[in-house]
Short mmCIF file of C-alpha atoms in Angstrom, two decimals:
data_model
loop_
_atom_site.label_atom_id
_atom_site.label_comp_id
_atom_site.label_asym_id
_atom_site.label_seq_id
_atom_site.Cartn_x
_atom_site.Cartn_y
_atom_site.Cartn_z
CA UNK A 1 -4.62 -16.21 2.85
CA UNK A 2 -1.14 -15.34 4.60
CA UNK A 3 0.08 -12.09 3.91
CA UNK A 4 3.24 -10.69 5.26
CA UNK A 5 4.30 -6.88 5.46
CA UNK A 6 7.75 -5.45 5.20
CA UNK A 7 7.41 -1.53 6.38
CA UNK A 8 9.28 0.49 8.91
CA UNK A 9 8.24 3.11 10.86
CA UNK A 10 10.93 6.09 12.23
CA UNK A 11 11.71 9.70 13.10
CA UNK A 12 13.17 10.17 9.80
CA UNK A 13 10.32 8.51 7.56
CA UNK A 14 7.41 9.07 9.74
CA UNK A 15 4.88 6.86 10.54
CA UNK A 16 2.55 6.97 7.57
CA UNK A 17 3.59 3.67 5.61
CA UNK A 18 2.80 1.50 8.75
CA UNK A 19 -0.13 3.09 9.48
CA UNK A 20 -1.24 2.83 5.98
CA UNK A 21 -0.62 -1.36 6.28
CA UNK A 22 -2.40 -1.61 9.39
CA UNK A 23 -5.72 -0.44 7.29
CA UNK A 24 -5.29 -2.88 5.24
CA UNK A 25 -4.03 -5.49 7.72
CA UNK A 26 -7.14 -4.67 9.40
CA UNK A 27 -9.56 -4.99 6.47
CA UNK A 28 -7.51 -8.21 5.79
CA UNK A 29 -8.50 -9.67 9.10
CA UNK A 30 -11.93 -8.87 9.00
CA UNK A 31 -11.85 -11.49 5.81
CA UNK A 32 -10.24 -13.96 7.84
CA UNK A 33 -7.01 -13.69 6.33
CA UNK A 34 -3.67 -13.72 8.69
CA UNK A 35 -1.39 -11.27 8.49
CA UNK A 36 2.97 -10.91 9.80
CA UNK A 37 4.63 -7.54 10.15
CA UNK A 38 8.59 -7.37 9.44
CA UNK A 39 9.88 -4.06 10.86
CA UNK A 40 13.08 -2.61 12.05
CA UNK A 41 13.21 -1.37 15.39
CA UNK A 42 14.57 2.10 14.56
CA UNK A 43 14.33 4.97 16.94
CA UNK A 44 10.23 6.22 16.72
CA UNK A 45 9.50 2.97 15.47
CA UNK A 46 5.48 1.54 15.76
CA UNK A 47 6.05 -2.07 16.79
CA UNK A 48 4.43 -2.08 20.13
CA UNK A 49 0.96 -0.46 17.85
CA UNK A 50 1.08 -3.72 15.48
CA UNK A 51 1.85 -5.97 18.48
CA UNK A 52 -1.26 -4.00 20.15
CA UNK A 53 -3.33 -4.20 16.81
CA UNK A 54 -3.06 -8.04 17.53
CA UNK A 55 -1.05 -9.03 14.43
CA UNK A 56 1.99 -11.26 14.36
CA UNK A 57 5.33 -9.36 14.18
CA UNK A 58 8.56 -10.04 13.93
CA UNK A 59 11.10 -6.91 14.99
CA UNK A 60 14.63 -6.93 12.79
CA UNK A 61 16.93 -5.38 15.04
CA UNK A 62 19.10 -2.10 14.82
CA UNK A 63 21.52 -2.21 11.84
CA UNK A 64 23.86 0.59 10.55
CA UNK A 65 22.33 2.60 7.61
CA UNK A 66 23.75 1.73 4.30
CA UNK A 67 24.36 3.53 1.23
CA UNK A 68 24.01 2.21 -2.19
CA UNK A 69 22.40 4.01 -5.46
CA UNK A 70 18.83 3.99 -3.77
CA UNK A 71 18.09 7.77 -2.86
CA UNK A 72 16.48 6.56 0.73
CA UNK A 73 18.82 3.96 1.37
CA UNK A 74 20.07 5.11 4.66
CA UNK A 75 16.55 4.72 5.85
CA UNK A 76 16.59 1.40 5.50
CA UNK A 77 19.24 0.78 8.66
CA UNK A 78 20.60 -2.30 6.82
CA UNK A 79 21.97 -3.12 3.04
CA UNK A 80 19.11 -4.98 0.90
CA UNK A 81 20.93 -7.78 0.89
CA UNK A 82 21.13 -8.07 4.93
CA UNK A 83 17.73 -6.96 4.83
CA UNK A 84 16.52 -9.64 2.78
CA UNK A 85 18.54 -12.05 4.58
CA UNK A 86 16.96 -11.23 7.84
CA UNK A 87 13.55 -11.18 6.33
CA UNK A 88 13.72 -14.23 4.31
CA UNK A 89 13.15 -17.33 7.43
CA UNK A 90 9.94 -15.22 8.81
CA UNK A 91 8.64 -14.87 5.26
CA UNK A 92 9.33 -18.63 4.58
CA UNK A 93 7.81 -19.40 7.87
CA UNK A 94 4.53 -17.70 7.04
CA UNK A 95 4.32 -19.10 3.94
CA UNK A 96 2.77 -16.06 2.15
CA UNK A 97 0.01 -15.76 -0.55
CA UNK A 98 1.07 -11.94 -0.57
CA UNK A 99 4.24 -10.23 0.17
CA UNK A 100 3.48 -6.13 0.73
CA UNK A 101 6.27 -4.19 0.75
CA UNK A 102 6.00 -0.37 1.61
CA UNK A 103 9.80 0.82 2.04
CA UNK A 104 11.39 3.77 -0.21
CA UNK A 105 14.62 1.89 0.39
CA UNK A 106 13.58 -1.37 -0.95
CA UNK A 107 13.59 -2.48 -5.00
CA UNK A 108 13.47 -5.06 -6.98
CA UNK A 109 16.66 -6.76 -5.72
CA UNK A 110 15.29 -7.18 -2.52
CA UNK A 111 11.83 -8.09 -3.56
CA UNK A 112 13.84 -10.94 -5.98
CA UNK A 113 15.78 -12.72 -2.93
CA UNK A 114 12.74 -12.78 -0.52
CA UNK A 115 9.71 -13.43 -2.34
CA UNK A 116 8.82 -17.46 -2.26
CA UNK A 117 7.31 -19.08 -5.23
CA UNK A 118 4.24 -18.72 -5.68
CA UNK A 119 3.74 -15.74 -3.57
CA UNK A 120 2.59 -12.77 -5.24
CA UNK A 121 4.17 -8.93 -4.05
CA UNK A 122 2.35 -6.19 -3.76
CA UNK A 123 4.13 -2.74 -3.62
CA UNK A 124 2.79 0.68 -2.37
CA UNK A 125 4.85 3.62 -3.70
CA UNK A 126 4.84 6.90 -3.68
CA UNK A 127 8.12 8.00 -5.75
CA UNK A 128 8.23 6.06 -8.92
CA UNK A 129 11.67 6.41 -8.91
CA UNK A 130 13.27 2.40 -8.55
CA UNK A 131 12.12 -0.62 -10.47
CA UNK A 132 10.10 -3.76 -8.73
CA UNK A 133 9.51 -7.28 -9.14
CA UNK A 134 5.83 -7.29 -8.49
CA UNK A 135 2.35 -8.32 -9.75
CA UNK A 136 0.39 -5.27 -7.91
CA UNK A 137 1.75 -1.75 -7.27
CA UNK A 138 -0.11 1.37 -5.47
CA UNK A 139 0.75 5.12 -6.07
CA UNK A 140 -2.18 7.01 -4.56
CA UNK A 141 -1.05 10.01 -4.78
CA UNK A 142 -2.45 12.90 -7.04
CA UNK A 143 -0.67 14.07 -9.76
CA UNK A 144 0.57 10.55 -11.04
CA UNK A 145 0.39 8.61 -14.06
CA UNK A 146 0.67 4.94 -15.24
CA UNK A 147 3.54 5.14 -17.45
CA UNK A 148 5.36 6.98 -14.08
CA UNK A 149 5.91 3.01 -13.58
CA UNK A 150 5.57 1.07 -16.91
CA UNK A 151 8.98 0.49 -17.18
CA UNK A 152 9.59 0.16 -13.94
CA UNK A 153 7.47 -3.18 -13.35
CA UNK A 154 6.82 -6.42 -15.21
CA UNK A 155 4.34 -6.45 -17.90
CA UNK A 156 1.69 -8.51 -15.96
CA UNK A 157 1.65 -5.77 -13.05
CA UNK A 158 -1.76 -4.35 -12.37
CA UNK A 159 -1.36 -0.52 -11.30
CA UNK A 160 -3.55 1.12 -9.15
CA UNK A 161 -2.48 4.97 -9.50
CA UNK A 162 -4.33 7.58 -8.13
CA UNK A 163 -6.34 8.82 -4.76
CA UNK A 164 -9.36 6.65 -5.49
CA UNK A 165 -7.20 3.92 -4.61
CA UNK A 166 -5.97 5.26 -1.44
CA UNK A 167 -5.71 3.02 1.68
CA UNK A 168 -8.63 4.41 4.03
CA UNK A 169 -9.82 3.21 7.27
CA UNK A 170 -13.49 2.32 6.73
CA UNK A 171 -14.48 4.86 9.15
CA UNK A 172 -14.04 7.98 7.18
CA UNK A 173 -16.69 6.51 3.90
CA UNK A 174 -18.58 5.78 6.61
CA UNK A 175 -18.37 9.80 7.81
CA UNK A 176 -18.19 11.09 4.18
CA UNK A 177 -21.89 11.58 3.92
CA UNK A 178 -22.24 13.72 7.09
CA UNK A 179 -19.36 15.30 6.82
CA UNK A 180 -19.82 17.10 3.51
CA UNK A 181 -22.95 18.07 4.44
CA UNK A 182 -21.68 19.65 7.87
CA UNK A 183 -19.84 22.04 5.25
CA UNK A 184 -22.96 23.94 4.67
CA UNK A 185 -22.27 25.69 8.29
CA UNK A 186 -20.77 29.10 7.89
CA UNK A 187 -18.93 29.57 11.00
CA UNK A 188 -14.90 29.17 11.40
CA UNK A 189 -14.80 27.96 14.84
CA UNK A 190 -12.84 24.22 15.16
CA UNK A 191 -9.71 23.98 13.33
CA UNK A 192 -7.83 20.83 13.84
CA UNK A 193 -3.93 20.96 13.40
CA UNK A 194 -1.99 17.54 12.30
CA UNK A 195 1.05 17.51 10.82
CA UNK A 196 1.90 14.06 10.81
CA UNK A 197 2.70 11.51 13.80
CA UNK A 198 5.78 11.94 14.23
CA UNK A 199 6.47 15.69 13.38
CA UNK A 200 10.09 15.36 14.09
CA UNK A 201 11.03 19.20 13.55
CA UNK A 202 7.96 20.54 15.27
CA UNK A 203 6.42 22.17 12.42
CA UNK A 204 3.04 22.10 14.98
CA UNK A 205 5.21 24.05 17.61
CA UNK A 206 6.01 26.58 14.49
CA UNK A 207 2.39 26.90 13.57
CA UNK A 208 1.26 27.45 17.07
CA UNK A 209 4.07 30.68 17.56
CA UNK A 210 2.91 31.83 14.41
CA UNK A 211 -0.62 31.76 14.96
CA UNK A 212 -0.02 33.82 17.84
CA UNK A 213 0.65 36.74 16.16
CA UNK A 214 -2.42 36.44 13.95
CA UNK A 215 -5.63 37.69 14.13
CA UNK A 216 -8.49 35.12 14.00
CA UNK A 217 -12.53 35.11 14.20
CA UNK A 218 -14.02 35.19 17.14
CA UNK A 219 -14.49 31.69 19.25
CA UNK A 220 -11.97 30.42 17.03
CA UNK A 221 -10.45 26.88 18.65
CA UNK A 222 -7.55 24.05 17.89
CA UNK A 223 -7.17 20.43 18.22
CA UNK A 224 -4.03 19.27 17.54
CA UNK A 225 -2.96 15.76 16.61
CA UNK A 226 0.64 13.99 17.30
CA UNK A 227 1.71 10.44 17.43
CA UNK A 228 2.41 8.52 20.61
CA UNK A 229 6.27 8.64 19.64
CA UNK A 230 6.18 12.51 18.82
CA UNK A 231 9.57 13.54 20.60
CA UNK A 232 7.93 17.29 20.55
CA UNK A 233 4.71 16.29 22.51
CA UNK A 234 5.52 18.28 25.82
CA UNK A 235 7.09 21.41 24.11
CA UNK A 236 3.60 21.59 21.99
CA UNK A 237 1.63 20.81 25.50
CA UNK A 238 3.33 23.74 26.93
CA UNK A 239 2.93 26.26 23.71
CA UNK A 240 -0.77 25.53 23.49
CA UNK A 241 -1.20 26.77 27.00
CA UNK A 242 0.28 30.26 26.00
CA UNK A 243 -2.01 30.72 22.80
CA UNK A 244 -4.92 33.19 23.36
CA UNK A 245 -7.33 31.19 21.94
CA UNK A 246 -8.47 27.10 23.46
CA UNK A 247 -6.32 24.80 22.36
CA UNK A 248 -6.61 21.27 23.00
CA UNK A 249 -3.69 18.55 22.51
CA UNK A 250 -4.20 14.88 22.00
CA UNK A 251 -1.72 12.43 20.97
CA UNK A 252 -2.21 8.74 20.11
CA UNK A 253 -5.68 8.61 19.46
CA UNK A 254 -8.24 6.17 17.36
CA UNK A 255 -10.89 8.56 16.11
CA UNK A 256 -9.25 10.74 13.51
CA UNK A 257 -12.27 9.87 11.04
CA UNK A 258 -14.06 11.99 13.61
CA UNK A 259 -11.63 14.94 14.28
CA UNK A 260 -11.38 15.56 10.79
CA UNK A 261 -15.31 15.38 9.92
CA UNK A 262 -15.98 17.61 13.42
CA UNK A 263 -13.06 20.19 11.82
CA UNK A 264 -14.08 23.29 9.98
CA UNK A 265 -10.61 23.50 8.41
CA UNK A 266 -7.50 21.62 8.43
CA UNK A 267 -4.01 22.55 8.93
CA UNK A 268 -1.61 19.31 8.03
CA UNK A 269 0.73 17.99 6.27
CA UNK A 270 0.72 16.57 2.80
CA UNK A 271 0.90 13.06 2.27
CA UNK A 272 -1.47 9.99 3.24
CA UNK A 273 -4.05 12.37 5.72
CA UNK A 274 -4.35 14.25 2.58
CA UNK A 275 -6.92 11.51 1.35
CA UNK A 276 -8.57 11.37 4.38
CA UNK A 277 -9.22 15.09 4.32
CA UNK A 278 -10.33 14.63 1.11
CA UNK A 279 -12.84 11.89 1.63
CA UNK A 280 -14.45 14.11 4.11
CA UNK A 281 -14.19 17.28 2.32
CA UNK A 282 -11.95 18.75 5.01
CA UNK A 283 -10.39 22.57 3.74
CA UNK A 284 -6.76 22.53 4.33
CA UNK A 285 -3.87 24.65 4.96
CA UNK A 286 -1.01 22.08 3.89
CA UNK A 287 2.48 22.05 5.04
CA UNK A 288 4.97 20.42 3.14
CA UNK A 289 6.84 18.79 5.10
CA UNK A 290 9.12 16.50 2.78
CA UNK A 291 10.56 17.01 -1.26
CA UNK A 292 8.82 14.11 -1.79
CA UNK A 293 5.45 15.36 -0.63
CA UNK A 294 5.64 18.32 -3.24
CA UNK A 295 4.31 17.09 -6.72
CA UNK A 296 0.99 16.07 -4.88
CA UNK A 297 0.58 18.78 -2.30
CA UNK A 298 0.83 20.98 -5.67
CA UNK A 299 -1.21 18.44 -7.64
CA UNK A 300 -3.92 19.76 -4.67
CA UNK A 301 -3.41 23.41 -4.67
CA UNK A 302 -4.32 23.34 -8.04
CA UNK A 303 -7.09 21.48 -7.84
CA UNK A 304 -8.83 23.65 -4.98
CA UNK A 305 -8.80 21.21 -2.65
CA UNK A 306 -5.88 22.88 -0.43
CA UNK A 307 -3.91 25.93 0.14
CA UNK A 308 -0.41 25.73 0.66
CA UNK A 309 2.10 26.79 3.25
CA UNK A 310 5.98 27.05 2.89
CA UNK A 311 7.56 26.31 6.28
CA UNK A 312 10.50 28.30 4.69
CA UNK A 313 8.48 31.43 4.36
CA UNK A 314 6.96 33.88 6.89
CA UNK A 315 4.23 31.71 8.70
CA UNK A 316 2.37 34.82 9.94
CA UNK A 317 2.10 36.40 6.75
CA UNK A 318 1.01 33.25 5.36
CA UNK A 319 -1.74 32.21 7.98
CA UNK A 320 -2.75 35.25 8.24
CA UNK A 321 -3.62 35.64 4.28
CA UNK A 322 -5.19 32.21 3.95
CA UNK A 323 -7.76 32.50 7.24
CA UNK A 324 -8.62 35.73 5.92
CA UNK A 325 -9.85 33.92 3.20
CA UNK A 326 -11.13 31.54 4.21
CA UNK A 327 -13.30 33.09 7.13
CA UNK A 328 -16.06 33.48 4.40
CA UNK A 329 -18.22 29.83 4.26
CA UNK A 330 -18.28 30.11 0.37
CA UNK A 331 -14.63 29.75 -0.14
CA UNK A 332 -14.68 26.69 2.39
CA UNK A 333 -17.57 24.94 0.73
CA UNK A 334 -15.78 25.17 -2.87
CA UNK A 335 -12.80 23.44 -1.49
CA UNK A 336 -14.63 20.92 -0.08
CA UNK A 337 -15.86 20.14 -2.97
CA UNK A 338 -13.11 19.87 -4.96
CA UNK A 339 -11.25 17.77 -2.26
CA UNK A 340 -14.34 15.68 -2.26
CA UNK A 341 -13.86 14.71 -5.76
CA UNK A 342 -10.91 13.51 -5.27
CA UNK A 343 -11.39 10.21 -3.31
CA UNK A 344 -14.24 8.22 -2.55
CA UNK A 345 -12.24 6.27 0.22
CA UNK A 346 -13.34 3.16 -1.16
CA UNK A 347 -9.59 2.08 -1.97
CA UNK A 348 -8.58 -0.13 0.53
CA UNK A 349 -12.27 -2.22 -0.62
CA UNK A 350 -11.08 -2.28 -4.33
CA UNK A 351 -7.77 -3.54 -3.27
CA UNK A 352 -9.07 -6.33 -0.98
CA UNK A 353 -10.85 -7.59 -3.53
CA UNK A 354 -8.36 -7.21 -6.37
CA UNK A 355 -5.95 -9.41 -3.45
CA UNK A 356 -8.48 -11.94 -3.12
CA UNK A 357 -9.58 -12.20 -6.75
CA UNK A 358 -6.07 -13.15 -7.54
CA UNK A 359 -5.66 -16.18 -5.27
#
């Protein structure tokens, strides 16, 4: 099959959507199937990472944002309509079996002028808030329901709602196993900090100040995670070298699945690492970062799977509380439980097959 995707990466949306489609791009390829990235070159864009990741790619170029009646419409950098005009040769050129599109500021009207016949669209949504011309549509976040979209989509749509449908890198079911049982260990010694790859507010600069002023167990250390495009990477560099405790910064890297199953706790942000904590039974101290990353970060809070932290509050106070806590093992091991119930991270599997079922 030919599959093209339409997703942007940014400082203002982050980098989670594209990362998301490169899983499945990836697990795509490994079935022999070919795969074309659309994507606007916006500032802390990922295009040289899908040109790297070996997939085709064609780069729309700067536009001025747009507003219409979409609520992320400025993030688009383009009306739909120019969007779609832009889009539509590529697309045609490809001549798709699938169409993925993974863009808050795309809808139905968009999906109507671009798709080719014959072509089926697949979207992946997190907001349930516009209507879409498609035949499959992913939500994987916790907290929502099918009729969030009913009307929303054509009566033929399959929906896959929910974090057992979440679009994992086959690395971390591969870790599951060992990780949950490297939960039995008491200690609190390696906490791993990621609050997305972009963090374009340093939020991880914030934590690290914070955490200063706290005290933690003994031989207590951090890893933190940013993106290659993180425009707060030095300022973080230099913070971590003040902290009293060993704290190590990476940015860019390909072993996450790893990090996460090596980490005794978590601090990052809701959204799509939320599953991959979860698959691995990771505790976590979760930032929101976003509105639209509140429903599900409280969706986890109330499951056990995650304590939460208001970057609008006190973050001493707040840290402080939750590592007192969670210094005793028990506490740990019944959130990793709970986030283990959540997600398999056998998703991106079920939707391969689901796309090639359908050809």
């Amino acid at each position: 099959m030919n599959i093209v995707f339409r997703v942007d990466a940014s400082l203002a949306m982050g980098t989670g959507h594209v990362m998301r489609c490169l899983t499945l791009a990836r697990a795509l390829r490994e079935q022999g199937h070919a795969c074309l990235f659309i994507s606007r070159e916006h500032d802390g864009n990922l295009n040289a990472l899908i040109g790297d990741a070996g997939f085709g790619l064609h780069v729309l170029p700067i536009g001025r944002a747009q507003d219409n009646d979409l609520y992320h419409s400025r993030w688009l950098g383009a009306s739909q309509a120019e969007d779609a005009a832009a889009s539509q040769a590529p697309i045609a050129a490809w001549r798709p079996h699938w169409l993925v599109v993974d863009h808050y500021a795309l809808d139905h009207r968009w999906e109507a002028l671009v798709t080719p016949a014959g072509c089926r669209v697949l979207v992946i949504d997190d907001l349930a808030d516009r209507c879409h011309v498609c035949d499959l549509l992913l939500d994987q976040n916790l907290g929502r329901h099918i009729d969030d979209y009913r009307k929303r989509v054509p009566d033929h749509c399959t929906l896959l709602v929910g974090p057992g449908n979440a679009l994992l890198r086959a690395d971390f079911s591969l870790l599951r196993h060992s990780s949950l049982i490297r939960r039995e260990r008491g200690d609190l010694q390696n906490v791993l900090i990621a609050l997305g790859g972009v963090d374009q507010h340093n939020h991880t600069g914030n934590i690290l100040d914070a955490l200063n002023s706290c005290e933690l167990p003994d031989g207590i250390r951090f890893t933190v995670v940013l993106g290659a495009t993180a425009p707060h990477l030095q300022a973080v560099t230099a913070a971590a070298r003040s902290c009293p405790w060993p704290v190590e910064v990476l940015s860019g890297i390909d072993d996450m699945p790893r990090r996460m199953a090596e980490a005794d706790l978590a601090v990052g942000a809701a959204g799509g690492t939320s599953w991959e904590r979860c698959c691995l039974g990771v505790p976590t101290l979760m930032v929101i970062l976003a509105e639209n990353q509140k429903s599900g970060a409280t969706a986890l809070a109330a499951s056990g799977a995650a304590v939460l932290i208001d970057a609008s509050r006190s973050l001493v106070a707040q840290l402080q509380c939750a590592f007192d806590q969670l210094q005793a093992s028990p506490r740990r091991q019944q959130m990793a439980i709970a986030a283990s119930r959540i997600t398999d991270g056998q998703g991106t599997e079920r939707l391969l097959q689901l796309m090639e079922s359908s050809r």
